[in-house]
Coordinates of C-alpha atoms in Angstrom, one line a residue:
Chain A
M20 CA -47.3 -3.3 -27.0
Q21 CA -46.6 -0.2 -29.0
E22 CA -50.1 1.1 -28.0
F23 CA -49.4 0.4 -24.4
L24 CA -46.1 2.2 -24.5
S25 CA -47.5 5.2 -26.3
S26 CA -50.3 5.5 -23.8
V27 CA -47.8 5.3 -20.8
F28 CA -45.2 7.6 -22.5
P29 CA -47.3 9.9 -24.7
N30 CA -44.7 12.7 -24.7
V31 CA -41.8 10.5 -25.4
F32 CA -43.6 9.0 -28.4
S33 CA -44.4 12.4 -29.8
K34 CA -40.6 13.1 -30.1
L35 CA -39.1 9.7 -30.5
P36 CA -36.3 10.9 -32.8
D37 CA -35.2 13.5 -30.3
F38 CA -35.3 10.8 -27.6
F39 CA -33.1 8.5 -29.6
E40 CA -30.7 11.3 -30.5
S41 CA -30.3 12.2 -26.9
I42 CA -29.4 8.6 -26.1
V43 CA -26.8 8.7 -28.9
E44 CA -25.4 12.0 -27.5
T45 CA -25.0 10.4 -24.1
F46 CA -23.1 7.5 -25.7
I47 CA -20.9 9.8 -27.6
M48 CA -20.0 11.8 -24.5
L49 CA -19.4 8.7 -22.5
G50 CA -17.3 7.1 -25.2
W51 CA -15.1 10.0 -25.9
S52 CA -14.6 11.4 -22.4
G53 CA -14.5 7.9 -20.9
S54 CA -11.8 6.6 -23.1
I55 CA -9.6 9.8 -22.9
S56 CA -10.1 9.8 -19.1
F57 CA -9.3 6.1 -18.8
V58 CA -5.9 6.6 -20.5
I59 CA -4.9 9.8 -18.7
G60 CA -6.3 8.6 -15.4
I61 CA -4.3 5.3 -15.5
I62 CA -1.1 7.2 -16.4
L63 CA -1.6 9.7 -13.6
G64 CA -2.6 6.9 -11.1
I65 CA 0.6 5.1 -12.0
I66 CA 2.7 8.2 -11.6
L67 CA 1.2 8.8 -8.2
T68 CA 1.9 5.2 -7.2
V69 CA 5.5 5.0 -8.4
T70 CA 6.7 8.4 -7.3
K71 CA 5.3 8.4 -3.8
K72 CA 7.5 7.7 -0.8
G73 CA 8.7 4.1 -1.1
G74 CA 7.6 3.9 -4.7
I75 CA 9.8 2.2 -7.3
I76 CA 11.0 5.5 -8.8
Q77 CA 10.3 7.7 -5.7
N78 CA 10.2 11.4 -6.6
I79 CA 8.6 13.4 -3.9
A80 CA 8.5 16.6 -5.9
V81 CA 6.6 15.1 -8.8
F82 CA 4.3 13.3 -6.4
Q83 CA 3.5 16.4 -4.4
V84 CA 2.7 18.6 -7.4
L85 CA 0.5 16.0 -9.0
D86 CA -1.2 15.2 -5.7
K87 CA -2.1 18.9 -5.2
I88 CA -3.3 19.4 -8.7
I89 CA -5.6 16.4 -8.4
N90 CA -7.0 17.6 -5.1
F91 CA -7.5 21.1 -6.6
F92 CA -9.6 19.8 -9.5
R93 CA -11.5 17.3 -7.3
S94 CA -12.7 20.1 -5.1
I95 CA -14.3 22.1 -7.9
P96 CA -18.0 21.3 -8.4
F97 CA -18.5 20.0 -12.0
I98 CA -21.0 22.7 -12.9
I99 CA -18.4 25.4 -12.1
L100 CA -15.7 23.4 -13.8
L101 CA -17.8 23.4 -16.9
A102 CA -17.7 27.1 -17.2
G103 CA -14.2 27.5 -15.7
V104 CA -12.4 25.5 -18.4
M105 CA -14.3 27.1 -21.3
P106 CA -11.3 29.0 -22.6
L107 CA -9.3 25.8 -22.6
T108 CA -12.2 23.9 -24.2
R109 CA -12.3 26.4 -27.0
L110 CA -8.6 26.0 -27.5
I111 CA -8.8 22.2 -27.7
S112 CA -12.1 21.5 -29.3
G113 CA -12.6 24.7 -31.2
T114 CA -16.0 25.2 -29.5
A115 CA -17.3 25.4 -25.9
I116 CA -20.8 24.3 -26.7
G117 CA -22.4 21.1 -27.8
V118 CA -21.1 17.6 -27.5
E119 CA -17.5 18.6 -28.4
G120 CA -17.7 21.4 -25.9
A121 CA -18.6 19.0 -23.1
I122 CA -15.8 16.5 -23.6
V123 CA -13.0 18.6 -22.2
P124 CA -14.8 19.5 -19.0
L125 CA -16.0 15.9 -18.6
V126 CA -12.4 14.8 -18.9
F127 CA -11.3 17.4 -16.3
G128 CA -14.1 16.3 -14.0
T129 CA -13.4 12.6 -14.4
V130 CA -9.6 12.2 -14.5
P131 CA -8.8 13.3 -11.0
F132 CA -11.4 11.0 -9.5
F133 CA -10.3 8.1 -11.7
A134 CA -6.6 8.7 -11.0
R135 CA -7.4 8.3 -7.3
Q136 CA -9.3 5.1 -8.0
I137 CA -6.3 3.7 -9.8
E138 CA -3.9 4.8 -7.1
T139 CA -6.1 3.0 -4.5
A140 CA -6.3 -0.1 -6.7
L141 CA -2.5 -0.3 -7.2
A142 CA -1.9 0.4 -3.5
E143 CA -3.8 -2.7 -2.6
M144 CA -1.1 -4.9 -4.2
N145 CA 1.2 -6.9 -2.0
P146 CA 4.5 -5.0 -2.0
G147 CA 6.3 -8.3 -1.8
L148 CA 5.5 -8.8 -5.5
I149 CA 7.5 -5.8 -6.3
E150 CA 10.4 -7.1 -4.3
A151 CA 10.1 -10.5 -6.0
A152 CA 10.0 -8.8 -9.5
Q153 CA 13.1 -6.7 -8.6
S154 CA 14.9 -9.8 -7.4
M155 CA 14.3 -11.3 -10.8
G156 CA 15.9 -8.3 -12.5
S157 CA 12.7 -6.4 -13.5
G158 CA 13.1 -2.7 -14.0
P159 CA 10.5 0.0 -13.3
L160 CA 8.7 -0.2 -16.7
E161 CA 8.5 -4.0 -16.5
I162 CA 7.1 -3.7 -12.9
I163 CA 4.5 -1.3 -14.1
F164 CA 3.3 -3.3 -17.1
R165 CA 3.9 -6.9 -16.0
V166 CA 3.2 -6.6 -12.3
Y167 CA 1.1 -3.6 -11.3
L168 CA -1.2 -3.4 -14.4
R169 CA -1.5 -7.2 -14.5
E170 CA -2.0 -8.0 -10.8
C171 CA -4.4 -5.1 -10.2
I172 CA -6.8 -5.8 -13.0
P173 CA -9.7 -6.5 -10.7
G174 CA -9.1 -3.3 -8.7
I175 CA -8.7 -1.2 -11.9
V176 CA -11.9 -2.6 -13.4
R177 CA -13.8 -1.9 -10.2
G178 CA -12.5 1.7 -10.2
T179 CA -13.4 2.0 -13.9
T180 CA -16.9 0.8 -13.3
I181 CA -17.5 3.3 -10.5
T182 CA -16.0 6.1 -12.5
A183 CA -18.0 5.2 -15.6
I184 CA -21.2 5.3 -13.6
S185 CA -20.4 8.7 -12.1
L186 CA -19.5 9.9 -15.5
I187 CA -23.0 9.2 -16.7
G188 CA -24.1 11.5 -13.9
L189 CA -21.8 14.2 -15.1
T190 CA -23.0 14.0 -18.7
A191 CA -26.5 15.0 -17.5
M192 CA -25.0 18.3 -16.3
A193 CA -23.2 18.8 -19.6
G194 CA -26.7 19.7 -20.9
A195 CA -26.0 23.1 -19.5
V196 CA -23.6 23.9 -22.3
G197 CA -26.0 22.5 -24.9
A198 CA -24.4 19.1 -25.1
G199 CA -27.7 17.3 -25.2
G200 CA -27.9 13.8 -23.9
L201 CA -30.5 12.1 -21.8
G202 CA -30.1 14.3 -18.7
D203 CA -30.6 17.4 -20.8
F204 CA -33.6 15.8 -22.5
A205 CA -35.2 15.0 -19.1
I206 CA -34.7 18.5 -17.8
R207 CA -35.9 20.3 -20.8
F208 CA -39.1 18.2 -21.3
G209 CA -39.7 16.3 -18.1
Y210 CA -38.9 19.1 -15.7
Q211 CA -39.3 22.4 -17.5
R212 CA -42.5 21.3 -19.4
N213 CA -43.7 19.0 -16.7
Q214 CA -43.8 16.0 -19.1
I215 CA -43.2 13.5 -16.3
D216 CA -43.2 10.5 -18.6
V217 CA -40.1 11.9 -20.3
T218 CA -38.3 11.9 -17.0
Y219 CA -39.3 8.3 -16.3
A220 CA -38.2 7.2 -19.8
S221 CA -34.9 8.8 -19.4
V222 CA -34.4 7.4 -16.0
I223 CA -35.2 3.9 -17.3
V224 CA -32.6 4.2 -20.0
L225 CA -30.0 5.5 -17.5
V226 CA -30.8 2.7 -15.0
A227 CA -30.4 0.1 -17.8
L228 CA -27.1 1.7 -18.8
V229 CA -25.7 1.7 -15.3
S230 CA -26.8 -1.9 -14.8
I231 CA -25.1 -3.0 -18.0
I232 CA -21.9 -1.2 -17.0
Q233 CA -22.0 -2.7 -13.6
M234 CA -22.6 -6.2 -15.0
I235 CA -19.8 -6.0 -17.5
G236 CA -17.5 -4.7 -14.7
S237 CA -18.4 -7.5 -12.3
A238 CA -18.0 -10.1 -15.0
I239 CA -14.5 -8.9 -15.9
V240 CA -13.5 -8.8 -12.2
R241 CA -14.8 -12.3 -11.7
K242 CA -12.9 -13.6 -14.7
N243 CA -9.7 -12.0 -13.5
S244 CA -9.8 -13.0 -9.9
H245 CA -7.9 -16.2 -9.1
Chain B
M14 CA 33.1 -16.5 -2.9
I15 CA 30.5 -14.0 -1.7
L16 CA 32.2 -11.2 0.1
L17 CA 30.7 -8.5 2.2
E18 CA 33.2 -5.9 3.3
N19 CA 32.3 -3.5 6.1
V20 CA 28.6 -3.5 5.1
S21 CA 26.4 -1.2 7.1
K22 CA 22.8 -0.2 6.4
T23 CA 21.0 2.6 8.3
F24 CA 17.4 3.6 7.8
Q25 CA 15.9 6.9 8.6
A26 CA 12.4 6.8 9.8
D27 CA 10.4 9.6 11.4
G28 CA 13.6 11.4 12.3
K29 CA 15.0 8.3 14.0
V30 CA 18.1 6.6 12.7
V31 CA 18.0 2.8 12.8
E32 CA 21.2 0.9 12.2
A33 CA 19.9 -2.4 10.8
V34 CA 23.2 -3.8 9.8
K35 CA 26.5 -2.6 11.4
N36 CA 29.8 -3.1 9.8
V37 CA 29.4 -6.7 8.7
N38 CA 32.4 -8.6 7.2
L39 CA 31.6 -12.0 5.7
S40 CA 33.0 -14.3 3.2
L41 CA 30.7 -17.1 2.2
R42 CA 32.1 -20.0 0.2
E43 CA 30.4 -21.0 -3.1
G44 CA 28.5 -24.2 -3.4
K45 CA 27.7 -24.4 0.3
I46 CA 24.6 -23.8 2.3
H47 CA 25.0 -20.9 4.7
G48 CA 22.6 -20.1 7.4
I49 CA 22.1 -16.7 8.9
I50 CA 20.3 -16.9 12.2
G51 CA 19.1 -14.3 14.6
F52 CA 15.9 -13.1 16.4
S53 CA 13.5 -10.9 14.5
G54 CA 15.0 -7.4 14.2
A55 CA 18.6 -8.7 14.3
G56 CA 19.1 -7.4 10.8
K57 CA 19.4 -10.7 8.9
S58 CA 16.7 -9.8 6.3
T59 CA 18.3 -6.5 5.6
L60 CA 21.7 -8.2 5.4
V61 CA 20.5 -10.7 2.8
R62 CA 18.9 -7.9 0.8
C63 CA 22.3 -6.2 0.7
I64 CA 23.5 -9.2 -1.3
N65 CA 21.2 -8.6 -4.3
L66 CA 20.9 -4.9 -3.4
L67 CA 17.2 -4.8 -2.8
E68 CA 18.6 -2.7 0.0
R69 CA 21.6 -0.7 -1.0
P70 CA 24.2 -0.7 1.8
T71 CA 24.9 2.8 3.3
E72 CA 28.5 1.8 3.5
G73 CA 30.7 -1.1 2.4
K74 CA 31.1 -3.3 -0.6
V75 CA 29.4 -6.5 -1.8
I76 CA 31.4 -8.7 -4.1
L77 CA 30.0 -11.8 -5.9
G78 CA 32.7 -13.8 -7.5
D79 CA 34.7 -11.2 -9.4
V80 CA 31.8 -8.7 -9.7
E81 CA 31.6 -5.8 -7.3
I82 CA 27.8 -5.6 -7.3
T83 CA 27.7 -2.3 -5.3
A84 CA 29.7 -0.6 -8.1
L85 CA 27.2 -1.5 -10.9
D86 CA 24.8 0.9 -12.5
E87 CA 21.0 0.1 -12.5
K88 CA 21.0 -1.8 -15.8
E89 CA 24.0 -3.9 -15.0
L90 CA 22.6 -4.6 -11.6
R91 CA 19.4 -5.9 -13.1
E92 CA 21.3 -8.3 -15.2
E93 CA 23.4 -9.4 -12.2
R94 CA 20.2 -10.0 -10.2
K95 CA 19.1 -12.6 -12.6
K96 CA 22.0 -14.7 -11.3
I97 CA 20.7 -14.4 -7.8
G98 CA 17.4 -16.2 -7.1
M99 CA 15.4 -15.2 -4.1
I100 CA 12.5 -16.8 -2.2
F101 CA 10.3 -15.3 0.5
Q102 CA 8.3 -16.2 3.6
Q103 CA 5.1 -15.1 1.9
F104 CA 6.0 -16.8 -1.4
N105 CA 5.2 -13.6 -3.4
L106 CA 3.7 -15.4 -6.4
F107 CA 1.7 -13.5 -9.0
A108 CA -1.9 -14.4 -8.2
S109 CA -3.1 -13.5 -11.7
R110 CA -0.7 -15.9 -13.4
T111 CA -0.7 -19.7 -13.5
V112 CA 2.1 -21.7 -12.1
F113 CA 3.6 -22.0 -15.6
Q114 CA 3.3 -18.3 -16.2
N115 CA 4.9 -17.5 -12.8
I116 CA 7.9 -19.6 -13.6
A117 CA 8.1 -18.2 -17.1
Y118 CA 8.0 -14.6 -15.8
P119 CA 11.8 -14.1 -15.4
L120 CA 12.4 -15.8 -18.8
K121 CA 10.9 -12.9 -20.8
N122 CA 13.6 -11.1 -22.8
S123 CA 16.0 -13.9 -22.0
G124 CA 16.4 -14.6 -25.7
L125 CA 14.7 -18.1 -25.4
S126 CA 12.2 -19.1 -28.0
R127 CA 8.7 -19.9 -26.9
N128 CA 9.5 -23.6 -27.2
E129 CA 12.7 -23.3 -25.2
V130 CA 10.8 -21.4 -22.5
E131 CA 8.3 -24.2 -22.3
N132 CA 10.9 -26.8 -22.0
K133 CA 12.7 -24.9 -19.3
V134 CA 9.6 -24.3 -17.3
N135 CA 8.7 -28.0 -17.6
Y136 CA 12.2 -29.0 -16.5
L137 CA 11.9 -26.7 -13.4
L138 CA 8.5 -28.0 -12.6
E139 CA 10.0 -31.5 -12.6
L140 CA 12.8 -30.4 -10.4
V141 CA 10.4 -29.2 -7.8
E142 CA 8.0 -32.1 -8.3
L143 CA 5.0 -30.1 -9.3
K144 CA 4.5 -31.1 -12.9
E145 CA 0.8 -31.7 -12.6
K146 CA 0.1 -28.2 -11.2
S147 CA 1.4 -26.3 -14.3
G148 CA -2.0 -24.8 -15.2
A149 CA -3.1 -24.1 -11.6
Y150 CA -3.3 -20.6 -10.1
P151 CA -1.4 -19.9 -6.8
S152 CA -4.6 -19.7 -4.8
Q153 CA -5.3 -23.4 -5.6
L154 CA -2.0 -24.5 -4.1
S155 CA -1.0 -25.4 -0.5
G156 CA 1.8 -23.4 1.2
G157 CA 4.4 -26.0 0.4
Q158 CA 3.4 -26.1 -3.2
K159 CA 3.5 -22.3 -3.5
Q160 CA 7.1 -22.3 -2.1
R161 CA 8.0 -25.0 -4.6
V162 CA 6.7 -22.8 -7.4
A163 CA 8.6 -19.8 -6.0
I164 CA 11.8 -21.9 -5.9
A165 CA 11.3 -23.0 -9.5
R166 CA 10.7 -19.3 -10.5
A167 CA 13.9 -18.2 -8.6
L168 CA 15.9 -20.9 -10.5
A169 CA 14.6 -19.9 -13.9
N170 CA 17.7 -17.9 -14.9
D171 CA 20.1 -20.6 -13.6
P172 CA 21.3 -18.5 -10.7
K173 CA 24.5 -19.2 -8.9
I174 CA 23.1 -18.0 -5.6
L175 CA 19.7 -18.7 -4.0
L176 CA 18.6 -16.4 -1.2
S177 CA 16.0 -17.8 1.1
D178 CA 14.3 -15.2 3.4
E179 CA 12.5 -17.2 6.1
A180 CA 11.2 -19.4 3.3
T181 CA 9.9 -22.1 5.7
S182 CA 8.6 -19.9 8.5
A183 CA 5.0 -19.9 7.2
L184 CA 5.0 -23.6 6.8
D185 CA 4.1 -26.5 9.0
P186 CA 6.9 -28.8 10.3
Q187 CA 6.4 -31.5 7.8
T188 CA 6.3 -29.2 4.8
T189 CA 9.3 -27.3 6.2
K190 CA 11.2 -30.6 6.2
S191 CA 10.3 -31.3 2.5
I192 CA 11.2 -27.8 1.4
L193 CA 14.6 -28.0 3.3
K194 CA 15.2 -31.3 1.7
L195 CA 14.5 -29.8 -1.7
L196 CA 17.0 -26.9 -1.1
K197 CA 19.6 -29.4 0.0
Q198 CA 19.0 -31.5 -3.2
L199 CA 19.3 -28.4 -5.4
N200 CA 22.5 -27.4 -3.7
E201 CA 23.9 -30.9 -4.3
K202 CA 22.5 -31.3 -7.8
L203 CA 23.1 -27.8 -9.2
G204 CA 26.0 -26.7 -7.0
I205 CA 24.1 -23.6 -6.2
T206 CA 25.1 -21.5 -3.2
V207 CA 22.2 -21.3 -0.8
I208 CA 21.9 -18.6 1.8
V209 CA 19.1 -19.3 4.3
I210 CA 17.8 -16.8 6.7
T211 CA 16.0 -18.2 9.7
H212 CA 15.2 -17.8 13.3
E213 CA 15.0 -21.5 13.9
M214 CA 18.2 -23.4 14.7
Q215 CA 16.4 -26.5 13.6
V216 CA 16.6 -25.3 10.0
V217 CA 20.3 -24.6 10.4
K218 CA 20.9 -28.1 11.9
E219 CA 18.9 -29.7 9.1
I220 CA 20.7 -28.4 6.0
C221 CA 23.4 -25.8 6.6
D222 CA 27.1 -26.3 6.3
N223 CA 28.0 -23.0 7.9
V224 CA 26.2 -20.7 10.2
V225 CA 26.4 -16.9 10.9
V226 CA 24.8 -15.7 14.1
M227 CA 23.5 -12.1 14.1
E228 CA 22.4 -9.9 17.0
N229 CA 21.5 -6.2 16.9
G230 CA 22.8 -5.8 13.3
R231 CA 26.2 -7.4 14.0
V232 CA 27.6 -10.8 13.2
V233 CA 28.5 -12.2 16.7
E234 CA 29.6 -15.7 15.8
Q235 CA 30.2 -17.8 12.7
G236 CA 31.6 -21.1 11.8
D237 CA 30.8 -24.6 10.5
V238 CA 27.6 -25.9 11.9
F239 CA 29.2 -28.8 13.8
S240 CA 31.6 -26.6 15.8
I241 CA 29.0 -24.0 16.5
F242 CA 26.7 -26.7 17.9
A243 CA 29.5 -28.4 19.8
N244 CA 31.2 -25.2 21.2
P245 CA 28.9 -22.2 21.1
V246 CA 30.7 -19.2 22.5
E247 CA 28.3 -16.3 22.7
K248 CA 25.2 -16.4 24.9
I249 CA 22.8 -16.0 22.0
T250 CA 24.4 -18.9 20.2
K251 CA 24.1 -21.1 23.2
D252 CA 20.5 -20.1 23.5
F253 CA 19.9 -21.0 19.9
V254 CA 21.8 -24.3 20.2
D255 CA 19.8 -25.1 23.4
S256 CA 16.6 -24.4 21.6
T257 CA 17.1 -27.5 19.4
S258 CA 17.8 -29.9 22.3
N259 CA 16.0 -31.1 25.3
L260 CA 19.1 -31.3 27.5
T261 CA 18.3 -28.0 29.3
K262 CA 15.2 -29.7 30.6
V263 CA 17.2 -31.2 33.3
H264 CA 17.4 -27.9 35.1
E265 CA 13.6 -27.6 35.1
L266 CA 13.4 -31.1 36.5
I267 CA 15.8 -30.2 39.3
N268 CA 13.9 -27.0 40.1
E269 CA 10.7 -29.1 40.3
N270 CA 12.6 -31.7 42.4
A271 CA 11.3 -34.5 40.2
E272 CA 11.6 -38.1 41.2
I273 CA 14.1 -38.9 38.5
V274 CA 16.7 -36.4 39.6
R275 CA 16.5 -37.0 43.3
L276 CA 20.0 -38.3 44.1
K277 CA 21.1 -40.9 46.7
E278 CA 24.4 -40.5 48.4
G279 CA 27.3 -41.2 46.1
E280 CA 25.5 -40.2 43.0
C281 CA 25.8 -37.3 40.7
I282 CA 24.1 -36.1 37.5
L283 CA 26.5 -35.5 34.6
K284 CA 25.9 -34.1 31.2
F285 CA 28.1 -35.5 28.4
T286 CA 28.3 -33.6 25.2
Y287 CA 30.1 -34.3 22.0
L288 CA 32.8 -31.8 21.2
K289 CA 34.6 -33.4 18.3
R290 CA 33.5 -35.2 15.2
D291 CA 34.9 -38.7 16.0
A292 CA 32.8 -39.7 18.9
S293 CA 32.1 -43.2 17.9
E294 CA 33.6 -45.2 20.7
A295 CA 31.4 -47.0 23.2
L296 CA 32.3 -44.5 26.0
V297 CA 29.4 -45.1 28.3
S298 CA 29.9 -48.9 28.6
H299 CA 33.6 -48.3 28.7
I300 CA 33.6 -46.1 31.8
S301 CA 31.1 -48.2 33.5
R302 CA 33.3 -51.2 33.1
S303 CA 36.7 -49.6 33.6
F304 CA 35.8 -47.4 36.5
E305 CA 33.2 -49.7 38.1
L306 CA 30.4 -47.1 37.8
D307 CA 26.7 -47.4 37.3
V308 CA 25.7 -45.1 34.5
N309 CA 21.9 -44.5 34.2
I310 CA 21.0 -42.5 31.2
I311 CA 18.0 -40.4 32.1
F312 CA 17.7 -38.7 28.8
G313 CA 19.6 -37.8 25.8
N314 CA 19.5 -36.0 22.6
I315 CA 21.8 -37.1 19.8
E316 CA 21.4 -36.2 16.2
L317 CA 23.6 -36.3 13.2
I318 CA 25.0 -33.2 11.6
G319 CA 26.3 -34.2 8.3
S320 CA 27.4 -37.7 9.3
Y321 CA 28.6 -36.8 12.8
P322 CA 26.7 -37.2 16.0
I323 CA 26.1 -34.1 18.0
G324 CA 24.2 -33.6 21.2
G325 CA 24.6 -35.2 24.6
L326 CA 23.4 -37.4 27.4
I327 CA 22.2 -36.7 30.9
S328 CA 23.0 -39.5 33.2
V329 CA 23.0 -40.4 36.9
V330 CA 26.3 -41.8 37.7
S331 CA 27.0 -43.6 41.0
G332 CA 30.2 -45.1 42.4
R333 CA 33.2 -44.2 44.4
E334 CA 34.1 -40.5 44.2
S335 CA 37.6 -41.1 43.0
S336 CA 36.4 -43.4 40.2
I337 CA 33.8 -40.8 39.1
N338 CA 36.6 -38.2 39.0
D339 CA 38.9 -40.5 37.0
A340 CA 36.0 -41.2 34.6
I341 CA 35.4 -37.5 34.1
N342 CA 39.1 -36.9 33.3
Y343 CA 39.2 -39.9 31.0
L344 CA 36.2 -38.6 29.0
R345 CA 37.6 -35.1 28.8
E346 CA 40.7 -36.5 27.3
K347 CA 38.5 -38.2 24.7
N348 CA 37.0 -34.8 23.8
V349 CA 33.7 -35.3 25.5
G350 CA 32.4 -32.3 27.4
V351 CA 31.4 -33.2 30.9
E352 CA 29.4 -31.0 33.2
V353 CA 28.4 -31.8 36.7
I354 CA 24.8 -30.8 37.0
L355 CA 23.9 -32.0 40.5
D356 CA 26.4 -33.4 42.9
A357 CA 25.8 -35.8 45.8
R358 CA 29.2 -37.5 45.7
V359 CA 30.7 -38.6 49.0
S360 CA 34.4 -38.8 49.7
K361 CA 35.4 -42.0 51.4

């Protein structure tokens, strides 16, 4: 088996530790920027939902400002954002290069997209449920936590799955600031040195990763849809 | 007493001002079942939402018992809302929660222990006869069962008032009957005031003590159900009353010149309607004997409201003209409404 693999992926096998390290780097970037984006994105998505016209704590000013900021960041290509937020990255992470340097731009690239996913997921809920909750004496916080976040779990999980998969795409670009990761590994060896088997190996790992995320997401959705 | 004083509600949408409720004054007695009837767009849903302030009136006061609910702040209002249950046309159950969890939803932060919550939910499930569905999800229930769960949930905090917004409009006639029966039972058993919004007079007839008729945001007529059915004044009320009876069908038959309404000389078609509650005498056989008339009932529609008959009969009456006139006068004295629908009487 090992012989077969090393004959198909000769260049990967010659730098196996680097290959594994790049996988770990991808996981680190995904883990950190994913969990930070998840929390911030859900908060922003909720704020969008409850402050918009007809929302449970309607506040047009807050909504408009947030809405415009999200649009602004969504329209910036990630590779430009990466360089654009460097000063802020230095301020927060202490460095603008490496894995730590990639997390801040990854969060900036992911949060606006994810906030929209959450907004969409929450908007799909039957507004009658809010009315029912209000008629039972629930306040805004109770409606957010016991109605929105509970009833919309399938939609939120779907949005999270989509966002996580697109985040994997973004981590490949983070190689540009020396963050490493599978994408960077594939470009450096597979593309620049024409070691095509490195590209294939990286792609196989990424495909596996995306499939696993999608499977987990679908399983959670299935379990929470009644 | 539930008091609405000069309640108005206007909406502003796309620069247009819509007056959904205009200057409504109502006082609804506690412990009764009140119906609010009107066509869609009459403002009845908005009006009922003004009672628990899901819609805040633009003007006017709402007073429940001794609490002026329109003067409360948000927090006090939330507490007060727990004493007002509400059910909806589309049930509005939480799809992600089981029947048990749905009913337990409003009991959070009520100070009950987990055990007490369980007992309470089980008691409510028994009340709505759904004990065996405790662990089911709403999607596994029929429409009628969903509404029963919604009723149980609305009753969880022992409310004094139950608002029902077209709660039976999405249900088939048989299920509607069983839900209405349940509401009636709850009213009798728990003494809860029920306010039923509907566009079907049948619903009012079935369970209500009092009825409020709405048109274009205003209350146009109100009273106890029997007198509204016996003596509707406004056109819209008459239309609603007619919608529950087949007596208007006689006009169609006359237009079609059906066999059954073709009169011979000396005959006329009369419509008798009950106007008072004590119509228990054998009036038809009495007039036919005393005034020597032949009374042929062609159709009728008599139902009980509470325990009093309401409705009427359409009959072909034949005999001497003077006798027919005497009979008509006699019946009117006995508080029976008499209307001559088609006349072929001959004076001799």
